[in-house]
Amino acid sequence: MVVDELTPDEVDRLFHALADRTRRDIVVRVIGGERSVSELARGYEMSFAAVQKHVAVLERAGLVTKVRRGREALVRPDITAVQRAQRLLREYEELWLGRVARMDALLDEPR
């Protein structure tokens, strides 16, 4: 189970990173292809420093990696982290569906 693979702090960092619209958009953009932080910053109405902070949150969550190429910092997705998040959500869904099925069974029992 993914829940057992990740520490509670790692899960918190993952969901915190994905809780923000700008950070989710950055993940989508870099999945489409490696981007420099400068290029990402041009796509938002916020400062370069603010975009750098968003990238740092994504990096701490393991969703992206940053590599220096000359003077540029290039941002790449970590697809395994995205897949891990997907599996984690699927596990939560299965837990929830299992509980709903048990409630249905209890409600269907004859009295």
Short mmCIF file of N, CA, C and O in Angstrom, two decimals:
data_model
loop_
_atom_site.label_atom_id
_atom_site.label_comp_id
_atom_site.label_asym_id
_atom_site.label_seq_id
_atom_site.Cartn_x
_atom_site.Cartn_y
_atom_site.Cartn_z
N MET A 1 0.84 -1.19 0.00
CA MET A 1 0.00 0.00 0.00
C MET A 1 0.88 1.25 0.00
O MET A 1 1.88 1.31 0.69
N VAL A 2 0.47 2.24 -0.75
CA VAL A 2 1.20 3.49 -0.81
C VAL A 2 1.15 4.19 0.53
O VAL A 2 2.12 4.82 0.96
N VAL A 3 0.02 4.06 1.22
CA VAL A 3 -0.12 4.72 2.52
C VAL A 3 1.01 4.25 3.44
O VAL A 3 1.54 5.02 4.22
N ASP A 4 1.38 2.97 3.34
CA ASP A 4 2.45 2.43 4.16
C ASP A 4 3.84 2.84 3.66
O ASP A 4 4.80 2.81 4.40
N GLU A 5 3.96 3.19 2.37
CA GLU A 5 5.24 3.58 1.78
C GLU A 5 5.64 5.00 2.16
O GLU A 5 6.82 5.32 2.20
N LEU A 6 4.67 5.86 2.38
CA LEU A 6 4.93 7.26 2.65
C LEU A 6 4.73 7.56 4.13
O LEU A 6 3.80 7.06 4.75
N THR A 7 5.60 8.40 4.67
CA THR A 7 5.40 8.83 6.05
C THR A 7 4.25 9.84 6.09
O THR A 7 3.92 10.45 5.06
N PRO A 8 3.67 10.05 7.25
CA PRO A 8 2.62 11.07 7.34
C PRO A 8 3.11 12.45 6.88
O PRO A 8 2.36 13.18 6.24
N ASP A 9 4.36 12.79 7.17
CA ASP A 9 4.90 14.09 6.73
C ASP A 9 4.99 14.16 5.21
O ASP A 9 4.72 15.20 4.61
N GLU A 10 5.37 13.05 4.57
CA GLU A 10 5.45 13.05 3.10
C GLU A 10 4.07 13.20 2.47
O GLU A 10 3.91 13.93 1.49
N VAL A 11 3.08 12.55 3.05
CA VAL A 11 1.70 12.69 2.56
C VAL A 11 1.24 14.13 2.74
O VAL A 11 0.63 14.71 1.83
N ASP A 12 1.55 14.73 3.89
CA ASP A 12 1.18 16.12 4.13
C ASP A 12 1.81 17.04 3.09
O ASP A 12 1.15 17.93 2.55
N ARG A 13 3.10 16.85 2.82
CA ARG A 13 3.79 17.69 1.83
C ARG A 13 3.18 17.51 0.44
O ARG A 13 3.00 18.48 -0.30
N LEU A 14 2.84 16.28 0.09
CA LEU A 14 2.25 16.00 -1.21
C LEU A 14 0.91 16.71 -1.38
O LEU A 14 0.69 17.44 -2.35
N PHE A 15 0.02 16.55 -0.39
CA PHE A 15 -1.30 17.18 -0.51
C PHE A 15 -1.22 18.69 -0.36
O PHE A 15 -1.99 19.42 -1.01
N HIS A 16 -0.31 19.17 0.47
CA HIS A 16 -0.12 20.63 0.58
C HIS A 16 0.31 21.20 -0.76
O HIS A 16 -0.22 22.23 -1.21
N ALA A 17 1.24 20.53 -1.41
CA ALA A 17 1.73 21.01 -2.71
C ALA A 17 0.61 21.02 -3.75
O ALA A 17 0.48 21.96 -4.54
N LEU A 18 -0.21 20.00 -3.75
CA LEU A 18 -1.28 19.90 -4.75
C LEU A 18 -2.52 20.71 -4.39
O LEU A 18 -3.42 20.85 -5.21
N ALA A 19 -2.56 21.26 -3.19
CA ALA A 19 -3.72 22.03 -2.76
C ALA A 19 -3.80 23.41 -3.41
O ALA A 19 -4.85 24.04 -3.39
N ASP A 20 -2.70 23.85 -4.01
CA ASP A 20 -2.65 25.18 -4.59
C ASP A 20 -2.81 25.11 -6.12
O ASP A 20 -2.13 24.33 -6.78
N ARG A 21 -3.69 25.95 -6.65
CA ARG A 21 -3.98 25.98 -8.09
C ARG A 21 -2.73 26.26 -8.93
O ARG A 21 -2.51 25.62 -9.96
N THR A 22 -1.92 27.22 -8.51
CA THR A 22 -0.72 27.56 -9.28
C THR A 22 0.25 26.38 -9.31
O THR A 22 0.81 26.06 -10.35
N ARG A 23 0.42 25.72 -8.18
CA ARG A 23 1.34 24.58 -8.15
C ARG A 23 0.82 23.44 -9.01
O ARG A 23 1.61 22.78 -9.71
N ARG A 24 -0.49 23.18 -8.99
CA ARG A 24 -1.03 22.14 -9.87
C ARG A 24 -0.78 22.51 -11.32
O ARG A 24 -0.44 21.66 -12.14
N ASP A 25 -0.93 23.78 -11.65
CA ASP A 25 -0.70 24.23 -13.02
C ASP A 25 0.77 24.06 -13.41
O ASP A 25 1.08 23.65 -14.53
N ILE A 26 1.68 24.35 -12.49
CA ILE A 26 3.10 24.16 -12.77
C ILE A 26 3.38 22.69 -13.06
O ILE A 26 4.10 22.36 -14.00
N VAL A 27 2.80 21.79 -12.27
CA VAL A 27 2.99 20.35 -12.51
C VAL A 27 2.51 19.98 -13.91
O VAL A 27 3.20 19.29 -14.66
N VAL A 28 1.34 20.47 -14.29
CA VAL A 28 0.81 20.18 -15.62
C VAL A 28 1.75 20.72 -16.70
O VAL A 28 2.04 20.03 -17.69
N ARG A 29 2.24 21.93 -16.52
CA ARG A 29 3.13 22.53 -17.51
C ARG A 29 4.42 21.74 -17.68
O ARG A 29 4.89 21.54 -18.78
N VAL A 30 5.01 21.30 -16.57
CA VAL A 30 6.28 20.58 -16.70
C VAL A 30 6.07 19.14 -17.15
O VAL A 30 6.98 18.54 -17.74
N ILE A 31 4.90 18.58 -16.92
CA ILE A 31 4.61 17.26 -17.49
C ILE A 31 4.59 17.37 -19.01
O ILE A 31 5.04 16.48 -19.71
N GLY A 32 4.14 18.51 -19.50
CA GLY A 32 4.14 18.76 -20.95
C GLY A 32 5.53 18.96 -21.51
O GLY A 32 5.75 18.91 -22.72
N GLY A 33 6.51 19.20 -20.67
CA GLY A 33 7.89 19.40 -21.10
C GLY A 33 8.65 20.23 -20.09
O GLY A 33 8.08 21.12 -19.46
N GLU A 34 9.91 19.91 -19.96
CA GLU A 34 10.79 20.64 -19.04
C GLU A 34 10.69 22.14 -19.30
O GLU A 34 10.64 22.58 -20.43
N ARG A 35 10.65 22.92 -18.22
CA ARG A 35 10.55 24.38 -18.32
C ARG A 35 11.55 25.03 -17.37
O ARG A 35 11.80 24.52 -16.28
N SER A 36 12.07 26.16 -17.77
CA SER A 36 12.90 26.92 -16.84
C SER A 36 11.98 27.67 -15.89
O SER A 36 10.82 27.95 -16.21
N VAL A 37 12.52 28.01 -14.73
CA VAL A 37 11.74 28.77 -13.76
C VAL A 37 11.35 30.12 -14.38
O VAL A 37 10.23 30.60 -14.19
N SER A 38 12.26 30.71 -15.14
CA SER A 38 11.96 32.00 -15.81
C SER A 38 10.79 31.86 -16.76
O SER A 38 9.90 32.71 -16.80
N GLU A 39 10.78 30.78 -17.53
CA GLU A 39 9.67 30.55 -18.47
C GLU A 39 8.37 30.34 -17.72
O GLU A 39 7.32 30.87 -18.12
N LEU A 40 8.42 29.59 -16.64
CA LEU A 40 7.21 29.39 -15.83
C LEU A 40 6.71 30.71 -15.28
O LEU A 40 5.52 31.00 -15.32
N ALA A 41 7.63 31.53 -14.78
CA ALA A 41 7.26 32.82 -14.17
C ALA A 41 6.55 33.74 -15.15
O ALA A 41 5.66 34.49 -14.75
N ARG A 42 6.93 33.68 -16.41
CA ARG A 42 6.27 34.54 -17.41
C ARG A 42 4.80 34.19 -17.59
O ARG A 42 4.01 35.00 -18.06
N GLY A 43 4.41 32.99 -17.18
CA GLY A 43 3.02 32.55 -17.36
C GLY A 43 2.09 32.95 -16.23
O GLY A 43 0.91 32.60 -16.26
N TYR A 44 2.60 33.65 -15.23
CA TYR A 44 1.78 34.00 -14.06
C TYR A 44 1.90 35.48 -13.74
O TYR A 44 2.94 36.08 -13.97
N GLU A 45 0.84 36.02 -13.18
CA GLU A 45 0.87 37.41 -12.75
C GLU A 45 1.35 37.48 -11.31
O GLU A 45 0.61 37.85 -10.40
N MET A 46 2.58 37.07 -11.12
CA MET A 46 3.22 37.13 -9.80
C MET A 46 4.71 37.27 -10.03
O MET A 46 5.18 37.09 -11.16
N SER A 47 5.42 37.55 -9.00
CA SER A 47 6.85 37.76 -9.13
C SER A 47 7.58 36.45 -9.42
O SER A 47 7.09 35.35 -9.13
N PHE A 48 8.77 36.60 -9.95
CA PHE A 48 9.65 35.46 -10.19
C PHE A 48 9.91 34.73 -8.87
O PHE A 48 9.87 33.50 -8.81
N ALA A 49 10.14 35.50 -7.81
CA ALA A 49 10.40 34.90 -6.49
C ALA A 49 9.22 34.07 -6.01
O ALA A 49 9.41 33.00 -5.40
N ALA A 50 8.01 34.53 -6.27
CA ALA A 50 6.82 33.77 -5.86
C ALA A 50 6.75 32.45 -6.61
O ALA A 50 6.44 31.40 -6.02
N VAL A 51 7.06 32.46 -7.90
CA VAL A 51 7.05 31.22 -8.68
C VAL A 51 8.15 30.29 -8.16
O VAL A 51 7.94 29.08 -8.03
N GLN A 52 9.31 30.85 -7.84
CA GLN A 52 10.39 30.04 -7.27
C GLN A 52 9.94 29.35 -5.99
O GLN A 52 10.27 28.19 -5.76
N LYS A 53 9.18 30.05 -5.17
CA LYS A 53 8.69 29.47 -3.92
C LYS A 53 7.71 28.33 -4.20
O LYS A 53 7.75 27.29 -3.52
N HIS A 54 6.84 28.51 -5.19
CA HIS A 54 5.92 27.44 -5.57
C HIS A 54 6.70 26.21 -6.05
O HIS A 54 6.38 25.08 -5.68
N VAL A 55 7.72 26.43 -6.86
CA VAL A 55 8.54 25.32 -7.36
C VAL A 55 9.23 24.63 -6.18
O VAL A 55 9.32 23.39 -6.14
N ALA A 56 9.69 25.39 -5.20
CA ALA A 56 10.36 24.81 -4.03
C ALA A 56 9.40 23.91 -3.25
O ALA A 56 9.80 22.84 -2.77
N VAL A 57 8.14 24.32 -3.12
CA VAL A 57 7.14 23.50 -2.42
C VAL A 57 6.93 22.19 -3.19
O VAL A 57 6.88 21.11 -2.60
N LEU A 58 6.84 22.29 -4.51
CA LEU A 58 6.68 21.09 -5.34
C LEU A 58 7.90 20.19 -5.24
O LEU A 58 7.77 18.95 -5.22
N GLU A 59 9.06 20.80 -5.16
CA GLU A 59 10.31 20.04 -5.03
C GLU A 59 10.35 19.29 -3.69
O GLU A 59 10.70 18.11 -3.65
N ARG A 60 9.98 19.96 -2.61
CA ARG A 60 9.97 19.32 -1.29
C ARG A 60 8.98 18.16 -1.25
O ARG A 60 9.19 17.17 -0.55
N ALA A 61 7.89 18.27 -2.02
CA ALA A 61 6.90 17.21 -2.07
C ALA A 61 7.34 16.08 -3.00
O ALA A 61 6.70 15.03 -3.04
N GLY A 62 8.42 16.31 -3.75
CA GLY A 62 8.93 15.29 -4.67
C GLY A 62 8.22 15.25 -6.00
O GLY A 62 8.42 14.33 -6.79
N LEU A 63 7.36 16.23 -6.27
CA LEU A 63 6.60 16.23 -7.52
C LEU A 63 7.41 16.73 -8.71
O LEU A 63 7.09 16.39 -9.85
N VAL A 64 8.40 17.54 -8.44
CA VAL A 64 9.28 18.04 -9.52
C VAL A 64 10.72 18.00 -9.02
O VAL A 64 10.99 17.93 -7.83
N THR A 65 11.63 18.04 -9.98
CA THR A 65 13.05 18.21 -9.66
C THR A 65 13.55 19.42 -10.41
O THR A 65 13.02 19.78 -11.47
N LYS A 66 14.55 20.06 -9.84
CA LYS A 66 15.13 21.24 -10.47
C LYS A 66 16.59 20.92 -10.77
O LYS A 66 17.31 20.43 -9.90
N VAL A 67 16.98 21.19 -12.02
CA VAL A 67 18.34 20.93 -12.46
C VAL A 67 18.91 22.21 -13.03
O VAL A 67 18.23 22.92 -13.78
N ARG A 68 20.14 22.51 -12.67
CA ARG A 68 20.79 23.71 -13.22
C ARG A 68 21.45 23.37 -14.54
O ARG A 68 22.13 22.37 -14.68
N ARG A 69 21.19 24.21 -15.52
CA ARG A 69 21.87 24.13 -16.81
C ARG A 69 22.37 25.54 -17.09
O ARG A 69 21.58 26.40 -17.48
N GLY A 70 23.64 25.75 -16.86
CA GLY A 70 24.18 27.10 -16.99
C GLY A 70 23.54 28.00 -15.96
O GLY A 70 23.54 27.70 -14.78
N ARG A 71 22.98 29.10 -16.44
CA ARG A 71 22.33 30.05 -15.53
C ARG A 71 20.86 29.73 -15.30
O ARG A 71 20.21 30.38 -14.51
N GLU A 72 20.34 28.75 -16.02
CA GLU A 72 18.92 28.42 -15.90
C GLU A 72 18.68 27.30 -14.90
O GLU A 72 19.48 26.37 -14.79
N ALA A 73 17.57 27.40 -14.21
CA ALA A 73 17.10 26.31 -13.36
C ALA A 73 15.93 25.66 -14.10
O ALA A 73 14.89 26.30 -14.31
N LEU A 74 16.12 24.42 -14.52
CA LEU A 74 15.09 23.72 -15.29
C LEU A 74 14.27 22.84 -14.35
O LEU A 74 14.81 22.14 -13.49
N VAL A 75 12.97 22.88 -14.56
CA VAL A 75 12.04 22.13 -13.72
C VAL A 75 11.49 20.96 -14.53
O VAL A 75 11.02 21.14 -15.65
N ARG A 76 11.59 19.77 -13.93
CA ARG A 76 11.11 18.54 -14.57
C ARG A 76 10.14 17.84 -13.63
O ARG A 76 10.32 17.90 -12.41
N PRO A 77 9.17 17.13 -14.19
CA PRO A 77 8.26 16.38 -13.31
C PRO A 77 8.94 15.11 -12.81
O PRO A 77 9.84 14.57 -13.45
N ASP A 78 8.52 14.67 -11.66
CA ASP A 78 8.91 13.35 -11.18
C ASP A 78 7.67 12.49 -11.32
O ASP A 78 6.79 12.50 -10.47
N ILE A 79 7.59 11.77 -12.43
CA ILE A 79 6.39 11.02 -12.76
C ILE A 79 6.09 9.96 -11.70
O ILE A 79 4.94 9.69 -11.40
N THR A 80 7.12 9.38 -11.10
CA THR A 80 6.86 8.38 -10.06
C THR A 80 6.14 8.99 -8.87
O THR A 80 5.28 8.34 -8.27
N ALA A 81 6.44 10.24 -8.54
CA ALA A 81 5.74 10.91 -7.43
C ALA A 81 4.29 11.19 -7.81
O ALA A 81 3.39 11.03 -6.98
N VAL A 82 4.05 11.58 -9.05
CA VAL A 82 2.68 11.80 -9.51
C VAL A 82 1.90 10.49 -9.47
O VAL A 82 0.75 10.44 -9.01
N GLN A 83 2.54 9.41 -9.90
CA GLN A 83 1.89 8.09 -9.86
C GLN A 83 1.63 7.65 -8.43
O GLN A 83 0.59 7.06 -8.13
N ARG A 84 2.56 7.96 -7.53
CA ARG A 84 2.39 7.62 -6.11
C ARG A 84 1.17 8.36 -5.55
O ARG A 84 0.38 7.79 -4.82
N ALA A 85 1.03 9.64 -5.90
CA ALA A 85 -0.13 10.42 -5.45
C ALA A 85 -1.42 9.81 -5.99
O ALA A 85 -2.42 9.70 -5.27
N GLN A 86 -1.38 9.39 -7.24
CA GLN A 86 -2.56 8.77 -7.86
C GLN A 86 -2.93 7.47 -7.13
O GLN A 86 -4.09 7.24 -6.83
N ARG A 87 -1.92 6.65 -6.83
CA ARG A 87 -2.18 5.39 -6.11
C ARG A 87 -2.72 5.67 -4.71
O ARG A 87 -3.61 4.99 -4.23
N LEU A 88 -2.16 6.68 -4.07
CA LEU A 88 -2.62 7.04 -2.73
C LEU A 88 -4.09 7.43 -2.75
O LEU A 88 -4.89 6.96 -1.94
N LEU A 89 -4.47 8.27 -3.71
CA LEU A 89 -5.87 8.68 -3.82
C LEU A 89 -6.77 7.49 -4.15
O LEU A 89 -7.88 7.38 -3.64
N ARG A 90 -6.27 6.59 -4.99
CA ARG A 90 -7.05 5.39 -5.33
C ARG A 90 -7.26 4.53 -4.07
O ARG A 90 -8.35 3.99 -3.87
N GLU A 91 -6.23 4.42 -3.24
CA GLU A 91 -6.38 3.65 -2.00
C GLU A 91 -7.41 4.29 -1.07
O GLU A 91 -8.21 3.58 -0.46
N TYR A 92 -7.38 5.61 -0.97
CA TYR A 92 -8.39 6.29 -0.15
C TYR A 92 -9.79 6.05 -0.73
O TYR A 92 -10.75 5.84 0.01
N GLU A 93 -9.90 6.07 -2.04
CA GLU A 93 -11.19 5.81 -2.69
C GLU A 93 -11.67 4.39 -2.37
O GLU A 93 -12.84 4.18 -2.04
N GLU A 94 -10.76 3.42 -2.46
CA GLU A 94 -11.14 2.04 -2.16
C GLU A 94 -11.58 1.88 -0.71
O GLU A 94 -12.54 1.15 -0.43
N LEU A 95 -10.87 2.55 0.21
CA LEU A 95 -11.29 2.51 1.61
C LEU A 95 -12.70 3.07 1.77
O LEU A 95 -13.55 2.50 2.46
N TRP A 96 -12.94 4.20 1.12
CA TRP A 96 -14.25 4.84 1.22
C TRP A 96 -15.34 3.96 0.61
O TRP A 96 -16.39 3.74 1.21
N LEU A 97 -15.08 3.41 -0.58
CA LEU A 97 -16.07 2.55 -1.22
C LEU A 97 -16.34 1.30 -0.40
O LEU A 97 -17.47 0.82 -0.35
N GLY A 98 -15.30 0.79 0.27
CA GLY A 98 -15.50 -0.36 1.15
C GLY A 98 -16.42 -0.02 2.31
O GLY A 98 -17.29 -0.81 2.69
N ARG A 99 -16.25 1.15 2.87
CA ARG A 99 -17.13 1.57 3.97
C ARG A 99 -18.56 1.77 3.50
O ARG A 99 -19.50 1.40 4.18
N VAL A 100 -18.71 2.34 2.32
CA VAL A 100 -20.06 2.55 1.78
C VAL A 100 -20.71 1.19 1.53
O VAL A 100 -21.89 0.99 1.85
N ALA A 101 -19.96 0.24 1.00
CA ALA A 101 -20.50 -1.09 0.74
C ALA A 101 -20.92 -1.76 2.06
O ALA A 101 -21.98 -2.41 2.12
N ARG A 102 -20.12 -1.59 3.12
CA ARG A 102 -20.49 -2.17 4.42
C ARG A 102 -21.75 -1.51 4.97
O ARG A 102 -22.61 -2.18 5.55
N MET A 103 -21.88 -0.19 4.79
CA MET A 103 -23.09 0.50 5.25
C MET A 103 -24.30 0.01 4.48
O MET A 103 -25.37 -0.23 5.06
N ASP A 104 -24.14 -0.17 3.15
CA ASP A 104 -25.24 -0.70 2.33
C ASP A 104 -25.65 -2.08 2.82
O ASP A 104 -26.85 -2.38 2.94
N ALA A 105 -24.65 -2.90 3.11
CA ALA A 105 -24.96 -4.25 3.59
C ALA A 105 -25.70 -4.22 4.92
O ALA A 105 -26.64 -4.97 5.13
N LEU A 106 -25.29 -3.35 5.81
CA LEU A 106 -25.97 -3.22 7.11
C LEU A 106 -27.41 -2.74 6.92
O LEU A 106 -28.32 -3.22 7.59
N LEU A 107 -27.62 -1.82 6.01
CA LEU A 107 -28.96 -1.27 5.79
C LEU A 107 -29.86 -2.29 5.10
O LEU A 107 -31.09 -2.26 5.27
N ASP A 108 -29.26 -3.21 4.34
CA ASP A 108 -30.05 -4.23 3.63
C ASP A 108 -30.37 -5.44 4.49
O ASP A 108 -31.18 -6.28 4.10
N GLU A 109 -29.73 -5.57 5.67
CA GLU A 109 -29.99 -6.72 6.53
C GLU A 109 -31.42 -6.71 7.03
O GLU A 109 -31.95 -5.65 7.42
N PRO A 110 -32.04 -7.88 7.02
CA PRO A 110 -33.41 -7.94 7.57
C PRO A 110 -33.37 -7.73 9.08
O PRO A 110 -32.44 -8.12 9.76
N ARG A 111 -34.41 -7.17 9.59
CA ARG A 111 -34.47 -6.88 11.03
C ARG A 111 -35.22 -7.93 11.76
O ARG A 111 -36.09 -8.53 11.51
#
